[in-house]
Structure formats: structure tokens, C-alpha cells
Amino acid sequence: MTPFFQYTANDAQDHPVVNSLNDRLRHLSPEAREAARQFPLRIPPALAMRIPWEVDGPLTRQFLPAPEELNHAPGDAIDPLRERQAQGLPGMLIKYTGRALLKVTTECAVHCRFCFRRHLREEPLPRRLRDWEPALAAIARDHTLKEVIYSGGDPLTLSDRRLARLTARLAAIPHLTRLRIHTRMPVVTPERVQDSLLDWMKATRLTPLLVVHVNHADELHPSARAALEKLVEGGIPVLSQSVLLKGINDNLEALTRLYETLIDARVIPYYLHMLDPVAGAGHFQVSDAHALRLMAGLQERLPGYGVPRLVREEPGARSKTGLPSKP
Ligand SMILES: *Cc1c(COP(=O)(O)O)cnc(C)c1O
Ligand code: SF4
């Protein structure tokens, strides 16, 4: 598979866009540099080369460290979803009926500045198949489970060989019927979507689904749209999830364009998440009232199937929860 890259100034030198990124990096404030020390800048060179770094925009704000990340508000948490408490076995989370989530890696191709897992990257996770045995045994014992979700990190940073081997073990558990993958890869590293990925996803007995994480239409470069199309043409249902982010997609025009682009790329909008209150990302927070106004606007502008569900995650809740309509 294509490896992920920690962006370095030596990659793709002399490309004008990369030169302007290098320029931005040289002029980062000491606070932004400190933010990058805590959560490094990471971006694949091919994506870096598509972003006009000299202007502030929806993509620079998702990936460039900012001084505001050092402002920690009361109520912001290191582990906002209390994953470390919810955890039963290493790498596995079962919070909702019928679904077991496996964190198959902590690695991602990009580092998104708003990430709720930004402080959890050192989490020790099972790596080899043998390390997954306790989780596999627990899934086999629990007949209420129907679906396994590969999450992370980004599961598609792992090779198809490793994913296929784990999937084969899951497919041997009779009560499982579905396998879902949550990933940002088709958008940030579209070349990851190769035949070798479709091969095992189509071959497994489990019904495959893929949920792609994308926040702005500008992320949907033709190469990303081609990767999504390849998945859909391979018979994989593709849904979207996004995070509502101040200064990135918190206006009706940006969201309308995002969802129009997604449905035209044959992706069905699924969730629009309220930001999890993680320390270092408070400057991306959108108020409930504004979020609900945006949803009302989307409902007027888009076909019904193009409108995502606005949700937030509450520790201890039995499902993702909607927002009260009168906040
Ligand atoms: C979000 C999530 C799921 C999936 O929830 P859906 O509503 O089915 O998309 C499953 N397990 C955990 C731990 C989750 O955080
Ligand atoms: S790809 Fe997902 S898990 Fe990885 S940094 Fe971005 S938001 Fe976080």
C-alpha cells in the first residue's frame, strides 16, 4: 500500500505550493510551533500540493497548527468520549447495541487539528493477529453483535493483507453480518483505493460498508472523487461523516456545496457531528443554535437523501444523540 508521509520540507521541493507551505511553516508563531510539537503537522505531499497555503482557507485550517490550540477551556478534555473508561478489551469499544468498534491502528495519513483523539495517539493497541485473540473471542461469545467497525486512527493505513486476515477471522464468526470501515483515506490519499482493497472487501462473506470522513467540498479533488467512485462501482455502499467546524464549514454555502458534491459522487450523507470538546480544538466549536439554523437551511436546499443527521456523542448514551430543537 501507499505509506503515509509525515510532511517534510524535502518532499516535493520546488513545487510552488509546497514552497508556500514551507514559507507558512517558517512564519509560524511560537504558540503554533508548540501546538505542532504536541500534535505534529502531518499531510501527504500529494495533498499538500493541492492546497494554496498562502491564504487561510478550509483546508489550511484543518491541517496547519494554530496558536489557539494552546487555549484550553474549562470542560475541554484529553479524552472527551471517556474511551479509556468505556474500553473493555484492548482496542475494542462496545458502546452501542449490535456494534463492536475495533481501533485497528492509531496512525492516520493526516493530522486534523480538531481531532478528538489528538491526545490518545500513544494508546497501546493490538498489532498482530495474535494480539487480537481476546477481542475476537469476546466478539464470538457475544451473540448480540451483528457488525464490526474498523476505526482508529485510520484503518486504511494498514495493508490490505493485514486487514484481509483480520476480516477472515471475523467472517468466521457466524452471528456477524456486516463490516464497516471508517476512514479519511479515499479523500486524503486517494491512491490507497486500489483493486487489492476492493478484492478483500468484495470477497468477504460480511456485507461491507465504508464511511468516509470529509468536511469541505475543496477536499473532493477529482482524484478523491475517482476513489469514491471506484468503491461505489465495486459495490461498496459509501456514506459520509463530517464534523461541523467553525471557520471551515459552518456556513450554508460550504455545507450545501459539500453535500451536493458528495451525492453527485454517489456518496450518501450520514452524520454531521458536533465537535467533541477536546482540549486544543475549542476554537472550532460551533454553537447548537447555529448548527440547528444550518440544518434548517440544508433541509430547504437539498433533496431529503442529501441531508445528513446532526449528532453529537455523549459519554454513556445508548446511541449518537440528536440536538434538542430548541436549545
Ligand atoms: C459512533 C460509534 C459507533 C457507530 O454508531 P452508528 O450510529 O451505528 O454509526 C459504534 N461504536 C462506537 C464506540 C461509536 O463511537
Ligand atoms: S483522520 Fe480522523 S482520527 Fe486521524 S487525525 Fe484526522 S480526525 Fe483524527
mmCIF file of C-alpha atoms in Angstrom, residues 46-294:
data_model
loop_
_atom_site.group_PDB
_atom_site.id
_atom_site.type_symbol
_atom_site.label_atom_id
_atom_site.label_comp_id
_atom_site.label_asym_id
_atom_site.label_seq_id
_atom_site.Cartn_x
_atom_site.Cartn_y
_atom_site.Cartn_z
ATOM 1 C CA ALA A 46 0.213 14.976 -2.955
ATOM 2 C CA LEU A 47 -2.470 16.608 -0.802
ATOM 3 C CA ALA A 48 -0.092 19.333 0.384
ATOM 4 C CA MET A 49 0.499 20.218 -3.253
ATOM 5 C CA ARG A 50 -3.177 20.877 -3.875
ATOM 6 C CA ILE A 51 -3.642 23.360 -1.038
ATOM 7 C CA PRO A 52 -2.980 27.076 -1.552
ATOM 8 C CA TRP A 53 -1.081 27.628 1.700
ATOM 9 C CA GLU A 54 -0.565 31.341 1.271
ATOM 10 C CA VAL A 55 -4.229 32.066 2.029
ATOM 11 C CA ASP A 56 -6.261 30.969 5.052
ATOM 12 C CA GLY A 57 -8.952 28.566 3.939
ATOM 13 C CA PRO A 58 -10.945 25.465 4.833
ATOM 14 C CA LEU A 59 -8.006 23.151 4.124
ATOM 15 C CA THR A 60 -5.175 25.156 5.688
ATOM 16 C CA ARG A 61 -7.244 25.475 8.872
ATOM 17 C CA GLN A 62 -7.820 21.723 9.055
ATOM 18 C CA PHE A 63 -4.129 20.871 8.807
ATOM 19 C CA LEU A 64 -1.966 23.832 9.912
ATOM 20 C CA PRO A 65 -1.183 24.131 13.624
ATOM 21 C CA ALA A 66 -2.632 27.289 15.188
ATOM 22 C CA PRO A 67 -1.802 29.271 18.341
ATOM 23 C CA GLU A 68 -5.410 28.841 19.596
ATOM 24 C CA GLU A 69 -4.675 25.156 20.213
ATOM 25 C CA LEU A 70 -2.873 26.148 23.407
ATOM 26 C CA ASN A 71 -6.037 27.758 24.852
ATOM 27 C CA HIS A 72 -7.694 25.053 26.903
ATOM 28 C CA ALA A 73 -11.217 25.938 28.011
ATOM 29 C CA PRO A 74 -12.771 24.523 31.185
ATOM 30 C CA GLY A 75 -14.752 21.431 30.203
ATOM 31 C CA ASP A 76 -12.372 20.503 27.401
ATOM 32 C CA ALA A 77 -10.956 17.069 27.948
ATOM 33 C CA ILE A 78 -7.982 14.980 26.972
ATOM 34 C CA ASP A 79 -10.316 12.030 26.350
ATOM 35 C CA PRO A 80 -13.722 13.690 25.704
ATOM 36 C CA LEU A 81 -15.595 10.463 24.976
ATOM 37 C CA ARG A 82 -14.072 8.753 28.010
ATOM 38 C CA GLU A 83 -12.864 5.982 25.754
ATOM 39 C CA ARG A 84 -10.322 4.914 28.286
ATOM 40 C CA GLN A 85 -13.128 4.112 30.746
ATOM 41 C CA ALA A 86 -15.502 2.614 28.163
ATOM 42 C CA GLN A 87 -12.798 0.273 26.990
ATOM 43 C CA GLY A 88 -13.347 -3.383 27.761
ATOM 44 C CA LEU A 89 -10.545 -5.200 25.968
ATOM 45 C CA PRO A 90 -7.540 -3.518 24.362
ATOM 46 C CA GLY A 91 -8.529 -1.948 21.046
ATOM 47 C CA MET A 92 -12.223 -2.770 21.307
ATOM 48 C CA LEU A 93 -15.135 -0.466 22.202
ATOM 49 C CA ILE A 94 -18.709 -1.679 22.556
ATOM 50 C CA LYS A 95 -20.948 1.250 23.398
ATOM 51 C CA TYR A 96 -23.977 0.585 21.206
ATOM 52 C CA THR A 97 -26.173 -2.466 20.710
ATOM 53 C CA GLY A 98 -25.019 -4.817 17.997
ATOM 54 C CA ARG A 99 -21.837 -2.990 17.029
ATOM 55 C CA ALA A 100 -18.255 -3.564 18.152
ATOM 56 C CA LEU A 101 -15.693 -0.934 17.204
ATOM 57 C CA LEU A 102 -12.105 -2.069 16.715
ATOM 58 C CA LYS A 103 -9.347 0.522 16.829
ATOM 59 C CA VAL A 104 -7.013 -1.246 14.456
ATOM 60 C CA THR A 105 -4.312 1.441 14.454
ATOM 61 C CA THR A 106 -3.510 4.840 15.945
ATOM 62 C CA GLU A 107 -1.930 6.031 12.674
ATOM 63 C CA CYS A 108 -3.550 8.429 10.236
ATOM 64 C CA ALA A 109 -2.425 9.811 6.886
ATOM 65 C CA VAL A 110 -3.215 13.341 8.043
ATOM 66 C CA HIS A 111 -3.401 15.053 11.384
ATOM 67 C CA CYS A 112 -6.618 17.047 11.612
ATOM 68 C CA ARG A 113 -6.201 19.839 14.114
ATOM 69 C CA PHE A 114 -9.707 19.285 15.581
ATOM 70 C CA CYS A 115 -9.201 15.547 16.171
ATOM 71 C CA PHE A 116 -10.799 14.245 19.383
ATOM 72 C CA ARG A 117 -8.067 11.604 19.580
ATOM 73 C CA ARG A 118 -5.200 14.075 19.370
ATOM 74 C CA HIS A 119 -4.107 13.231 22.919
ATOM 75 C CA LEU A 120 -4.617 9.462 22.570
ATOM 76 C CA ARG A 121 -2.080 8.654 19.897
ATOM 77 C CA GLU A 122 0.176 6.729 22.251
ATOM 78 C CA GLU A 123 -2.569 4.270 23.135
ATOM 79 C CA PRO A 124 -1.164 0.736 23.033
ATOM 80 C CA LEU A 125 -3.302 -1.259 20.609
ATOM 81 C CA PRO A 126 -3.193 -4.864 19.437
ATOM 82 C CA ARG A 127 -0.989 -5.121 16.357
ATOM 83 C CA ARG A 128 -0.545 -8.719 15.328
ATOM 84 C CA LEU A 129 -3.435 -11.078 14.754
ATOM 85 C CA ARG A 130 -2.429 -12.978 17.875
ATOM 86 C CA ASP A 131 -2.873 -9.785 19.935
ATOM 87 C CA TRP A 132 -6.471 -9.572 18.705
ATOM 88 C CA GLU A 133 -7.383 -13.032 20.033
ATOM 89 C CA PRO A 134 -9.040 -11.772 23.275
ATOM 90 C CA ALA A 135 -11.225 -9.317 21.314
ATOM 91 C CA LEU A 136 -12.065 -11.954 18.698
ATOM 92 C CA ALA A 137 -13.052 -14.402 21.434
ATOM 93 C CA ALA A 138 -15.253 -11.781 23.100
ATOM 94 C CA ILE A 139 -16.983 -10.990 19.791
ATOM 95 C CA ALA A 140 -17.531 -14.705 19.174
ATOM 96 C CA ARG A 141 -19.130 -15.078 22.626
ATOM 97 C CA ASP A 142 -21.490 -12.103 22.251
ATOM 98 C CA HIS A 143 -24.348 -13.184 20.002
ATOM 99 C CA THR A 144 -25.974 -9.734 20.130
ATOM 100 C CA LEU A 145 -23.221 -8.391 17.882
ATOM 101 C CA LYS A 146 -24.032 -8.049 14.183
ATOM 102 C CA GLU A 147 -21.458 -5.539 12.986
ATOM 103 C CA VAL A 148 -17.782 -4.806 13.417
ATOM 104 C CA ILE A 149 -16.452 -1.322 12.700
ATOM 105 C CA TYR A 150 -12.816 -0.759 11.793
ATOM 106 C CA SER A 151 -11.733 2.574 13.202
ATOM 107 C CA GLY A 152 -8.569 4.090 14.601
ATOM 108 C CA GLY A 153 -6.689 6.186 13.717
ATOM 109 C CA ASP A 154 -7.354 5.359 10.111
ATOM 110 C CA PRO A 155 -7.775 1.638 9.396
ATOM 111 C CA LEU A 156 -6.696 2.076 5.785
ATOM 112 C CA THR A 157 -3.169 2.999 6.910
ATOM 113 C CA LEU A 158 -2.868 -0.783 7.428
ATOM 114 C CA SER A 159 -2.057 -3.016 4.477
ATOM 115 C CA ASP A 160 -4.755 -4.937 2.650
ATOM 116 C CA ARG A 161 -3.027 -8.155 3.647
ATOM 117 C CA ARG A 162 -3.393 -7.394 7.355
ATOM 118 C CA LEU A 163 -6.952 -6.149 7.002
ATOM 119 C CA ALA A 164 -7.929 -9.199 4.936
ATOM 120 C CA ARG A 165 -6.506 -11.562 7.557
ATOM 121 C CA LEU A 166 -8.363 -9.908 10.424
ATOM 122 C CA THR A 167 -11.544 -9.792 8.332
ATOM 123 C CA ALA A 168 -11.277 -13.501 7.564
ATOM 124 C CA ARG A 169 -11.260 -14.220 11.297
ATOM 125 C CA LEU A 170 -14.346 -12.054 11.810
ATOM 126 C CA ALA A 171 -16.158 -13.631 8.860
ATOM 127 C CA ALA A 172 -15.760 -16.994 10.592
ATOM 128 C CA ILE A 173 -17.952 -15.745 13.475
ATOM 129 C CA PRO A 174 -21.462 -16.809 12.360
ATOM 130 C CA HIS A 175 -23.562 -14.112 14.071
ATOM 131 C CA LEU A 176 -21.651 -11.225 12.437
ATOM 132 C CA THR A 177 -23.251 -9.975 9.222
ATOM 133 C CA ARG A 178 -21.608 -6.602 8.494
ATOM 134 C CA LEU A 179 -18.210 -4.956 8.372
ATOM 135 C CA ARG A 180 -17.914 -1.172 8.344
ATOM 136 C CA ILE A 181 -14.778 0.890 7.731
ATOM 137 C CA HIS A 182 -14.447 4.478 8.961
ATOM 138 C CA THR A 183 -11.695 6.227 7.018
ATOM 139 C CA ARG A 184 -10.416 9.519 5.670
ATOM 140 C CA MET A 185 -8.078 7.822 3.158
ATOM 141 C CA PRO A 186 -10.159 7.964 -0.064
ATOM 142 C CA VAL A 187 -10.097 11.758 0.323
ATOM 143 C CA VAL A 188 -6.602 12.445 1.685
ATOM 144 C CA THR A 189 -4.730 9.587 -0.033
ATOM 145 C CA PRO A 190 -6.982 8.509 -2.917
ATOM 146 C CA GLU A 191 -4.306 6.213 -4.359
ATOM 147 C CA ARG A 192 -4.914 3.962 -1.339
ATOM 148 C CA VAL A 193 -8.125 2.799 -3.049
ATOM 149 C CA GLN A 194 -6.634 0.019 -5.179
ATOM 150 C CA ASP A 195 -8.057 -3.202 -6.554
ATOM 151 C CA SER A 196 -6.369 -5.015 -3.661
ATOM 152 C CA LEU A 197 -8.679 -3.124 -1.257
ATOM 153 C CA LEU A 198 -11.810 -3.929 -3.247
ATOM 154 C CA ASP A 199 -10.702 -7.538 -3.643
ATOM 155 C CA TRP A 200 -10.961 -8.447 0.030
ATOM 156 C CA MET A 201 -13.911 -6.153 0.746
ATOM 157 C CA LYS A 202 -15.909 -7.831 -2.022
ATOM 158 C CA ALA A 203 -14.730 -11.343 -1.210
ATOM 159 C CA THR A 204 -15.732 -11.387 2.451
ATOM 160 C CA ARG A 205 -19.000 -13.005 3.475
ATOM 161 C CA LEU A 206 -19.722 -9.905 5.565
ATOM 162 C CA THR A 207 -21.692 -7.058 3.996
ATOM 163 C CA PRO A 208 -19.188 -4.227 3.598
ATOM 164 C CA LEU A 209 -19.859 -0.518 4.150
ATOM 165 C CA LEU A 210 -17.454 2.388 4.110
ATOM 166 C CA VAL A 211 -17.912 5.705 5.901
ATOM 167 C CA VAL A 212 -15.669 8.407 4.503
ATOM 168 C CA HIS A 213 -14.689 11.404 6.632
ATOM 169 C CA VAL A 214 -14.762 14.674 4.662
ATOM 170 C CA ASN A 215 -15.535 18.200 5.846
ATOM 171 C CA HIS A 216 -15.376 20.501 2.845
ATOM 172 C CA ALA A 217 -16.038 20.266 -0.905
ATOM 173 C CA ASP A 218 -12.496 21.545 -1.548
ATOM 174 C CA GLU A 219 -11.236 18.199 -0.212
ATOM 175 C CA LEU A 220 -13.039 16.444 -3.052
ATOM 176 C CA HIS A 221 -10.405 16.840 -5.722
ATOM 177 C CA PRO A 222 -11.054 14.793 -8.913
ATOM 178 C CA SER A 223 -8.667 12.099 -7.645
ATOM 179 C CA ALA A 224 -10.688 11.782 -4.419
ATOM 180 C CA ARG A 225 -13.946 11.647 -6.359
ATOM 181 C CA ALA A 226 -12.464 8.938 -8.576
ATOM 182 C CA ALA A 227 -11.504 6.889 -5.496
ATOM 183 C CA LEU A 228 -15.043 7.187 -4.098
ATOM 184 C CA GLU A 229 -16.491 6.231 -7.459
ATOM 185 C CA LYS A 230 -14.220 3.189 -7.629
ATOM 186 C CA LEU A 231 -15.559 1.999 -4.274
ATOM 187 C CA VAL A 232 -19.174 2.516 -5.314
ATOM 188 C CA GLU A 233 -18.604 0.814 -8.660
ATOM 189 C CA GLY A 234 -17.027 -2.056 -6.725
ATOM 190 C CA GLY A 235 -20.366 -2.454 -4.955
ATOM 191 C CA ILE A 236 -19.394 -0.903 -1.613
ATOM 192 C CA PRO A 237 -22.026 1.418 -0.126
ATOM 193 C CA VAL A 238 -20.243 4.665 0.767
ATOM 194 C CA LEU A 239 -21.626 7.029 3.425
ATOM 195 C CA SER A 240 -20.137 10.302 4.633
ATOM 196 C CA GLN A 241 -19.390 11.734 8.022
ATOM 197 C CA SER A 242 -18.257 15.274 8.707
ATOM 198 C CA VAL A 243 -17.565 17.473 11.682
ATOM 199 C CA LEU A 244 -19.151 20.912 11.899
ATOM 200 C CA LEU A 245 -16.159 23.239 12.273
ATOM 201 C CA LYS A 246 -16.055 26.964 12.881
ATOM 202 C CA GLY A 247 -14.179 28.809 10.159
ATOM 203 C CA ILE A 248 -14.155 25.702 7.928
ATOM 204 C CA ASN A 249 -17.681 24.596 7.050
ATOM 205 C CA ASP A 250 -20.001 26.496 9.417
ATOM 206 C CA ASN A 251 -21.917 28.315 6.701
ATOM 207 C CA LEU A 252 -24.778 27.262 4.481
ATOM 208 C CA GLU A 253 -22.887 27.752 1.217
ATOM 209 C CA ALA A 254 -19.988 25.499 2.263
ATOM 210 C CA LEU A 255 -22.278 22.762 3.583
ATOM 211 C CA THR A 256 -24.586 22.865 0.566
ATOM 212 C CA ARG A 257 -21.602 22.547 -1.742
ATOM 213 C CA LEU A 258 -20.169 19.697 0.346
ATOM 214 C CA TYR A 259 -23.382 17.664 0.227
ATOM 215 C CA GLU A 260 -24.131 18.437 -3.435
ATOM 216 C CA THR A 261 -20.614 17.268 -4.321
ATOM 217 C CA LEU A 262 -20.940 14.137 -2.199
ATOM 218 C CA ILE A 263 -24.263 13.000 -3.609
ATOM 219 C CA ASP A 264 -23.044 13.676 -7.142
ATOM 220 C CA ALA A 265 -20.067 11.449 -6.297
ATOM 221 C CA ARG A 266 -22.656 8.800 -5.221
ATOM 222 C CA VAL A 267 -21.862 9.150 -1.523
ATOM 223 C CA ILE A 268 -24.866 9.160 0.822
ATOM 224 C CA PRO A 269 -24.605 11.770 3.608
ATOM 225 C CA TYR A 270 -24.754 10.107 7.017
ATOM 226 C CA TYR A 271 -23.600 12.090 10.043
ATOM 227 C CA LEU A 272 -22.695 15.716 10.633
ATOM 228 C CA HIS A 273 -21.033 15.666 14.040
ATOM 229 C CA MET A 274 -20.887 18.410 16.612
ATOM 230 C CA LEU A 275 -17.255 18.771 17.675
ATOM 231 C CA ASP A 276 -16.217 16.724 20.669
ATOM 232 C CA PRO A 277 -14.941 19.048 23.412
ATOM 233 C CA VAL A 278 -11.290 18.071 23.204
ATOM 234 C CA ALA A 279 -8.591 20.274 24.707
ATOM 235 C CA GLY A 280 -6.889 22.243 21.932
ATOM 236 C CA ALA A 281 -9.821 22.394 19.491
ATOM 237 C CA GLY A 282 -12.203 24.812 21.258
ATOM 238 C CA HIS A 283 -11.691 27.430 18.553
ATOM 239 C CA PHE A 284 -13.502 25.119 16.088
ATOM 240 C CA GLN A 285 -16.643 24.821 18.251
ATOM 241 C CA VAL A 286 -19.978 25.835 16.677
ATOM 242 C CA SER A 287 -22.967 26.676 18.934
ATOM 243 C CA ASP A 288 -26.028 24.408 18.993
ATOM 244 C CA ALA A 289 -28.256 27.281 17.858
ATOM 245 C CA HIS A 290 -26.102 27.993 14.818
ATOM 246 C CA ALA A 291 -25.860 24.282 13.967
ATOM 247 C CA LEU A 292 -29.651 23.959 14.030
ATOM 248 C CA ARG A 293 -30.066 27.017 11.800
ATOM 249 C CA LEU A 294 -27.653 25.486 9.311
#
